[in-house]
XYZ file of C-alpha atoms in Angstrom:
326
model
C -16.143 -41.389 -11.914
C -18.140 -43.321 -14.847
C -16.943 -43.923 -17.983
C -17.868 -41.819 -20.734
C -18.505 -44.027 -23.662
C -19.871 -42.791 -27.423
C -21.219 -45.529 -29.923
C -20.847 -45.273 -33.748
C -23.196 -46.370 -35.733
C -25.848 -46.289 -32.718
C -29.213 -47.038 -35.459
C -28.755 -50.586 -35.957
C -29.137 -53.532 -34.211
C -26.018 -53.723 -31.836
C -25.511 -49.799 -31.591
C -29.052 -50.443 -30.268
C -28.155 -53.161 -27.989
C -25.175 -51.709 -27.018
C -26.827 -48.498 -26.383
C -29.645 -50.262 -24.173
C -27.329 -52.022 -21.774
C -24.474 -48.954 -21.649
C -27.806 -46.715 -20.538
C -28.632 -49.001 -17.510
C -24.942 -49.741 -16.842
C -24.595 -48.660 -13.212
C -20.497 -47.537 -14.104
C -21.388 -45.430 -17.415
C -22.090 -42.624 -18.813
C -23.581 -42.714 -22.527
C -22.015 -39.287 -23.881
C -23.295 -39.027 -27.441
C -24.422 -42.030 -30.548
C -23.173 -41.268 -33.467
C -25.384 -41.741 -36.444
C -25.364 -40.078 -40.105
C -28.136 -41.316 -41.081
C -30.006 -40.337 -37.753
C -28.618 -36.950 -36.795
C -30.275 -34.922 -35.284
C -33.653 -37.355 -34.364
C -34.365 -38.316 -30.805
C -32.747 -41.807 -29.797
C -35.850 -42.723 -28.545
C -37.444 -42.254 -32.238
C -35.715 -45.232 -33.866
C -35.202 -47.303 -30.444
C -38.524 -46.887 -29.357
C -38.153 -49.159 -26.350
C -35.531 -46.688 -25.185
C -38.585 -44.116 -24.309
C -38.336 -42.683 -20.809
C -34.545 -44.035 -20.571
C -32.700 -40.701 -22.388
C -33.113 -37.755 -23.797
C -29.781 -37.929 -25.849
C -30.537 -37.145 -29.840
C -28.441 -39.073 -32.807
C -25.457 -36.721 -33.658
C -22.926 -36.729 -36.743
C -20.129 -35.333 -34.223
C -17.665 -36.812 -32.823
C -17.354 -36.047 -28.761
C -13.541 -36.714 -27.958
C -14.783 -36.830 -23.913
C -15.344 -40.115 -23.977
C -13.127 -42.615 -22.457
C -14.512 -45.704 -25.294
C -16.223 -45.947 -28.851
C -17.912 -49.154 -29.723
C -17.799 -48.996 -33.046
C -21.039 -50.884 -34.128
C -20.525 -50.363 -37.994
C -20.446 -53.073 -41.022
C -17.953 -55.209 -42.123
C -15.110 -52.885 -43.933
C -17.100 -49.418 -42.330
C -14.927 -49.572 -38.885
C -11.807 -49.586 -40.709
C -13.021 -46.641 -43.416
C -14.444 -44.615 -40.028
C -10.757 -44.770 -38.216
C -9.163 -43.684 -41.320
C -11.323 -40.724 -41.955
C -11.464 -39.516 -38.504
C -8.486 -38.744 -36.084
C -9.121 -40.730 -32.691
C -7.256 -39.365 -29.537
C -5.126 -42.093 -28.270
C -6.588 -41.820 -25.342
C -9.911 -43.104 -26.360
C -10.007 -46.621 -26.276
C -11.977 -48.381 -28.958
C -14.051 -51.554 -29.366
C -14.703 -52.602 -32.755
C -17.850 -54.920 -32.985
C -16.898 -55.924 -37.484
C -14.618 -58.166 -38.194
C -12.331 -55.255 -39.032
C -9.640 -56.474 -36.612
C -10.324 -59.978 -35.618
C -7.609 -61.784 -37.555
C -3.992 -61.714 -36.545
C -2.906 -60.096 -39.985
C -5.539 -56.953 -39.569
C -4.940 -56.585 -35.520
C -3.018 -53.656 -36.131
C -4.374 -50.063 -37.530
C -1.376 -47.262 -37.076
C -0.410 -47.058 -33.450
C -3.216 -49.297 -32.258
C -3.342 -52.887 -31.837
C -6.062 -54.653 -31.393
C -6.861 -57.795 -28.808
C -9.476 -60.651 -29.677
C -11.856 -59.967 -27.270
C -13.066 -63.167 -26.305
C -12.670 -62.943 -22.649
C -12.925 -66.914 -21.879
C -9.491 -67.022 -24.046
C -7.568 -63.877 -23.629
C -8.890 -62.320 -20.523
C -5.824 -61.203 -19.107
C -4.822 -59.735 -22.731
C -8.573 -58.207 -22.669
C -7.689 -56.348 -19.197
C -4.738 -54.685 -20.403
C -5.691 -53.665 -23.568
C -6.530 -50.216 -25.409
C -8.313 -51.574 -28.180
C -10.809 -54.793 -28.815
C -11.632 -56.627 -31.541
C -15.367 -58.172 -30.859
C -15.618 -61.594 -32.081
C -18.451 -62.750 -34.317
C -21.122 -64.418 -33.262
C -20.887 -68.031 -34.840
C -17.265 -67.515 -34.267
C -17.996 -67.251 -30.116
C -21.152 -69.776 -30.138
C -18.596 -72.367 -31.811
C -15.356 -71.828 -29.788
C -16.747 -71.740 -26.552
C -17.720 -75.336 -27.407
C -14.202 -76.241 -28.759
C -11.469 -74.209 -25.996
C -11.526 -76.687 -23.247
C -10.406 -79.475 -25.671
C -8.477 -77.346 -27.548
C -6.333 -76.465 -24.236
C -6.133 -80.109 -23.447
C -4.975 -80.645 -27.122
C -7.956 -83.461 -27.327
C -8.771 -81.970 -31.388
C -7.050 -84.586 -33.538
C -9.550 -84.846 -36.336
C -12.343 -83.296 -38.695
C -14.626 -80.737 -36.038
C -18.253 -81.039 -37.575
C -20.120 -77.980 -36.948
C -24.285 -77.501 -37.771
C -25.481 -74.004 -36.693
C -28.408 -71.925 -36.995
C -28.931 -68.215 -36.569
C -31.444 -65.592 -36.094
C -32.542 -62.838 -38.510
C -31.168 -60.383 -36.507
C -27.397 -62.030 -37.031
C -27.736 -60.445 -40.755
C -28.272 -56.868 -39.703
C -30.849 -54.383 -40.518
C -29.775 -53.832 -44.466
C -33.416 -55.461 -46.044
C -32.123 -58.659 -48.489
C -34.203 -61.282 -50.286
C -33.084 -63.626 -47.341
C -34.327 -60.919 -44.382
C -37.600 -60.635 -45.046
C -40.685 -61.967 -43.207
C -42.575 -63.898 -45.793
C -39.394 -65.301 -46.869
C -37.907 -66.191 -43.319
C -40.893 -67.292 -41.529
C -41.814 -71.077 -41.961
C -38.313 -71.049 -43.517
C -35.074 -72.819 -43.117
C -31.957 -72.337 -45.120
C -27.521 -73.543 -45.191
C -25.805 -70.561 -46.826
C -21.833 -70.671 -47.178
C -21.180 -73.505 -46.274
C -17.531 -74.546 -45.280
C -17.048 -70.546 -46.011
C -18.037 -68.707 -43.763
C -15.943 -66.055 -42.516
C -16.253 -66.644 -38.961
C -13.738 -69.633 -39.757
C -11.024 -67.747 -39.890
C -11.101 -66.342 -36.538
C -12.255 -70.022 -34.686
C -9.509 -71.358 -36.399
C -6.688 -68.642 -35.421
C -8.198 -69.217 -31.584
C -7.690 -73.235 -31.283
C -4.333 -73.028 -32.875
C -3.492 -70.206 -30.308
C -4.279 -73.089 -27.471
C -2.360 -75.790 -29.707
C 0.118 -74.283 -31.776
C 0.965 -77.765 -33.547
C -2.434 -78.477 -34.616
C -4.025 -77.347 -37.706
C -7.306 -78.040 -36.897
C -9.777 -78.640 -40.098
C -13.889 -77.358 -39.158
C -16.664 -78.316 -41.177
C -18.893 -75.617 -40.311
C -22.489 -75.439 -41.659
C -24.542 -72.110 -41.188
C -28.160 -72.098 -41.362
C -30.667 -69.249 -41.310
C -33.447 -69.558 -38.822
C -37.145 -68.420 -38.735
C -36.379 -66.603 -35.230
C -34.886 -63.215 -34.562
C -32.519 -63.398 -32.217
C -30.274 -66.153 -30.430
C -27.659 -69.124 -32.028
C -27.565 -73.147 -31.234
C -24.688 -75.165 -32.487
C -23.862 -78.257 -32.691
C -20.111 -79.251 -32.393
C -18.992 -82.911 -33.160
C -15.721 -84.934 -33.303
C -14.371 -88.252 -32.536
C -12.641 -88.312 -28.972
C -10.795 -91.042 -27.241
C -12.035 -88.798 -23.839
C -15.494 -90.983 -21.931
C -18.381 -89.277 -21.128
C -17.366 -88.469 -17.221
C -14.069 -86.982 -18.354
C -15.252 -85.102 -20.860
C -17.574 -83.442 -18.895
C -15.298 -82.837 -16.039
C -12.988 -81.009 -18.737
C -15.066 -78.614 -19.663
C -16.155 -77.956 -16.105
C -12.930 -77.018 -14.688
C -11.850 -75.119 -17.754
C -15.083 -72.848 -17.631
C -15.743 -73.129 -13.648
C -14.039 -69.074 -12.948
C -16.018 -67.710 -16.644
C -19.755 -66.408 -14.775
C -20.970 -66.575 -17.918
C -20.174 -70.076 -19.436
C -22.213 -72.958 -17.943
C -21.890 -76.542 -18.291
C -25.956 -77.458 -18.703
C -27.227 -80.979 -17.241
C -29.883 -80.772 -19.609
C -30.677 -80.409 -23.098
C -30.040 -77.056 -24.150
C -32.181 -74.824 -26.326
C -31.754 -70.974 -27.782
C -34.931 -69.680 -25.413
C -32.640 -70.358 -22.422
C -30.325 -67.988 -23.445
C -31.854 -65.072 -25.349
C -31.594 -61.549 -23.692
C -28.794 -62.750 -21.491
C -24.987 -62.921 -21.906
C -24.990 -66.268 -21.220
C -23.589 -69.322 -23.231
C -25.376 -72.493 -22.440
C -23.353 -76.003 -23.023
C -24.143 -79.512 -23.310
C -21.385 -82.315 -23.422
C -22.309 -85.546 -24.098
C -20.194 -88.566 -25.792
C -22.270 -90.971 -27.840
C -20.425 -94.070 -29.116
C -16.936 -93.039 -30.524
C -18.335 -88.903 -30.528
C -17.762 -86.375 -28.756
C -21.354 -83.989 -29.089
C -21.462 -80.176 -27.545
C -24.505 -78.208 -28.036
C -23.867 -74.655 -27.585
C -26.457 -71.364 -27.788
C -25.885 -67.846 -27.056
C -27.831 -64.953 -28.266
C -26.197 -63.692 -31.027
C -26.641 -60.038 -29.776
C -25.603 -60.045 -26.295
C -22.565 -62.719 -25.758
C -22.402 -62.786 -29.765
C -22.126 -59.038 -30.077
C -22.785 -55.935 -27.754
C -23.080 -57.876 -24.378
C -19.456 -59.224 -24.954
C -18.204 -55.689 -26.020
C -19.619 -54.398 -22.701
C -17.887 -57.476 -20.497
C -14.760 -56.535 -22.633
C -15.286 -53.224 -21.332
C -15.680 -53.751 -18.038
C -12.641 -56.093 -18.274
C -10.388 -53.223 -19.366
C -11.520 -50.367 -17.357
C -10.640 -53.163 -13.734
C -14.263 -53.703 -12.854
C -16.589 -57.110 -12.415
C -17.253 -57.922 -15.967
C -20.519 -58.873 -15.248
C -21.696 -55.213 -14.264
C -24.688 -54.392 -16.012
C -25.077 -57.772 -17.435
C -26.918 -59.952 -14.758
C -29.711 -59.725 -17.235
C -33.369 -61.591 -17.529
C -33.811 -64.438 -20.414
C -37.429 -64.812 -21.763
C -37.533 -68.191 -20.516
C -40.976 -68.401 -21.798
């Protein structure tokens, strides 16, 4: 049997992407998308690349068949939706906000939620009835960080330089979303306050309890649309060779986490689920690059390997997807 799976808030950007990969997921069944602003409008109106793939129209209904909700809603709207509508226990729920990512908001009435990053908590992520989706930063930087993390190699400041796509922002039009002021455009914004911290921070002292790690993170905005590239520094007593062989064998069972012997760049990585990682020691540093597209392994690809994770099959089904490449 498939799984029956209903998105909220299916008009933005990753109930779009979510809806796009759950529709040629071999294992599911796409039930209803949920959408107040949309009800009632063909799916394929507002995701127009979607034409010839359903039929299904934007409803403002819940349908309590479904086996999963991705909840694809803003930051503080996931929360408000499970309080104002009464969710079968039996439904299991991935939240894509930041709702329930840290420890002290993992737990909403009966239901407790697990950070889904699966390269960290994968045997949590199998067993679980609800997910918390980690932000996109958040999984861009700690997928360069884990392995030393594990190994308890952090012992001082983590520098962080990281730029984003529009799409990271959302659909809601701001001064900083726009066209003529993006394009040709490069901009920091919060820095060393972003609230992806939190959550990057909670992770590496889950692998080293005794540390408190302190990360420097600087955000940028990009003049792209889609995809994230970090740059994760720190001083390591680890060479070059061992270094590299430590983040090898920590990601060498992950299919989606590859150790790059080349200079990595966000085009390598866009429409796939993939994180791309270089490691490379220069003088007393330690120097990761790491890109992922912020919608797919930052957002709704994740939520569907989290997915396929809990419901016991491969968690790359329906994600051995194409990059652009060019």
């Amino acid at each position: 049997m498939k799984i029956k799976a209903g998105i909220i808030g299916g008009a933005g950007y990753t109930g779009g992407e979510t809806l796009r990969l759950l529709l040629l997921h071999p294992q599911v069944e796409v039930v209803f998308v949920h959408s107040k602003s949309q009800a009632g409008k063909p799916v394929a109106s507002i995701h127009r690349d979607c034409l010839g793939l359903t039929a299904l129209k934007f409803t403002d209904k819940l349908n309590n068949d479904a086996n999963v909700l991705f909840l694809c809603l803003g930051h503080g709207e996931a929360k408000k939706f499970l309080q104002e509508n009464k969710i079968p226990a039996s439904i299991r729920i991935i939240d894509l906000s930041q709702d329930f990512r840290h420890v002290q908001n993992s737990v909403f009435g009966k239901r407790k939620f697990i950070y889904g990053l699966p390269e960290l908590n994968k045997k949590h992520i199998q067993k679980a009835e609800n997910i918390a989706n980690p932000g996109c930063f958040a999984t861009c930087i700690q997928l360069a960080l884990l392995p030393l993390a594990a190994h308890h190699k952090i012992k001082t400041e983590v520098h962080v330089s990281a730029i984003t796509g529009s799409t990271g922002a959302g659909q809601t039009l701001s001064e900083t979303s726009h066209f003529s002021w993006r394009q040709n455009n490069v901009s920091p914004y919060k820095i060393f306050e972003h609230q992806h911290l939190k959550e990057i921070n909670e992770s590496l002292v889950q692998l080293h309890p005794v540390a408190k790690p302190y990360v420097k993170f600087v955000p940028y905005r990009g003049a792209f649309a889609r995809g994230i590239l970090a740059t994760v520094y720190l001083k390591s007593d680890l060479s070059g060779k061992a270094a590299l062989e430590l983040f090898q064998s920590f990601y060498k069972s992950t299919p989606f986490v590859h150790i790059a012997p080349f200079e990595v760049d966000v085009k390598q990585v866009v429409n796939t689920n993939n994180c791309f990682l270089s490691v490379n020691k220069i003088g007393t540093e330690l120097a990761i690059v790491s890109t992922i597209d912020n919608l797919l392994k930052g957002a709704s690809g994740q939520a569907v390997q989290n997915m396929n994770l809990m419901f016991g099959i491969d968690e790359t089904t329906g994600l051995k997807l194409k990059p652009s490449a060019f």
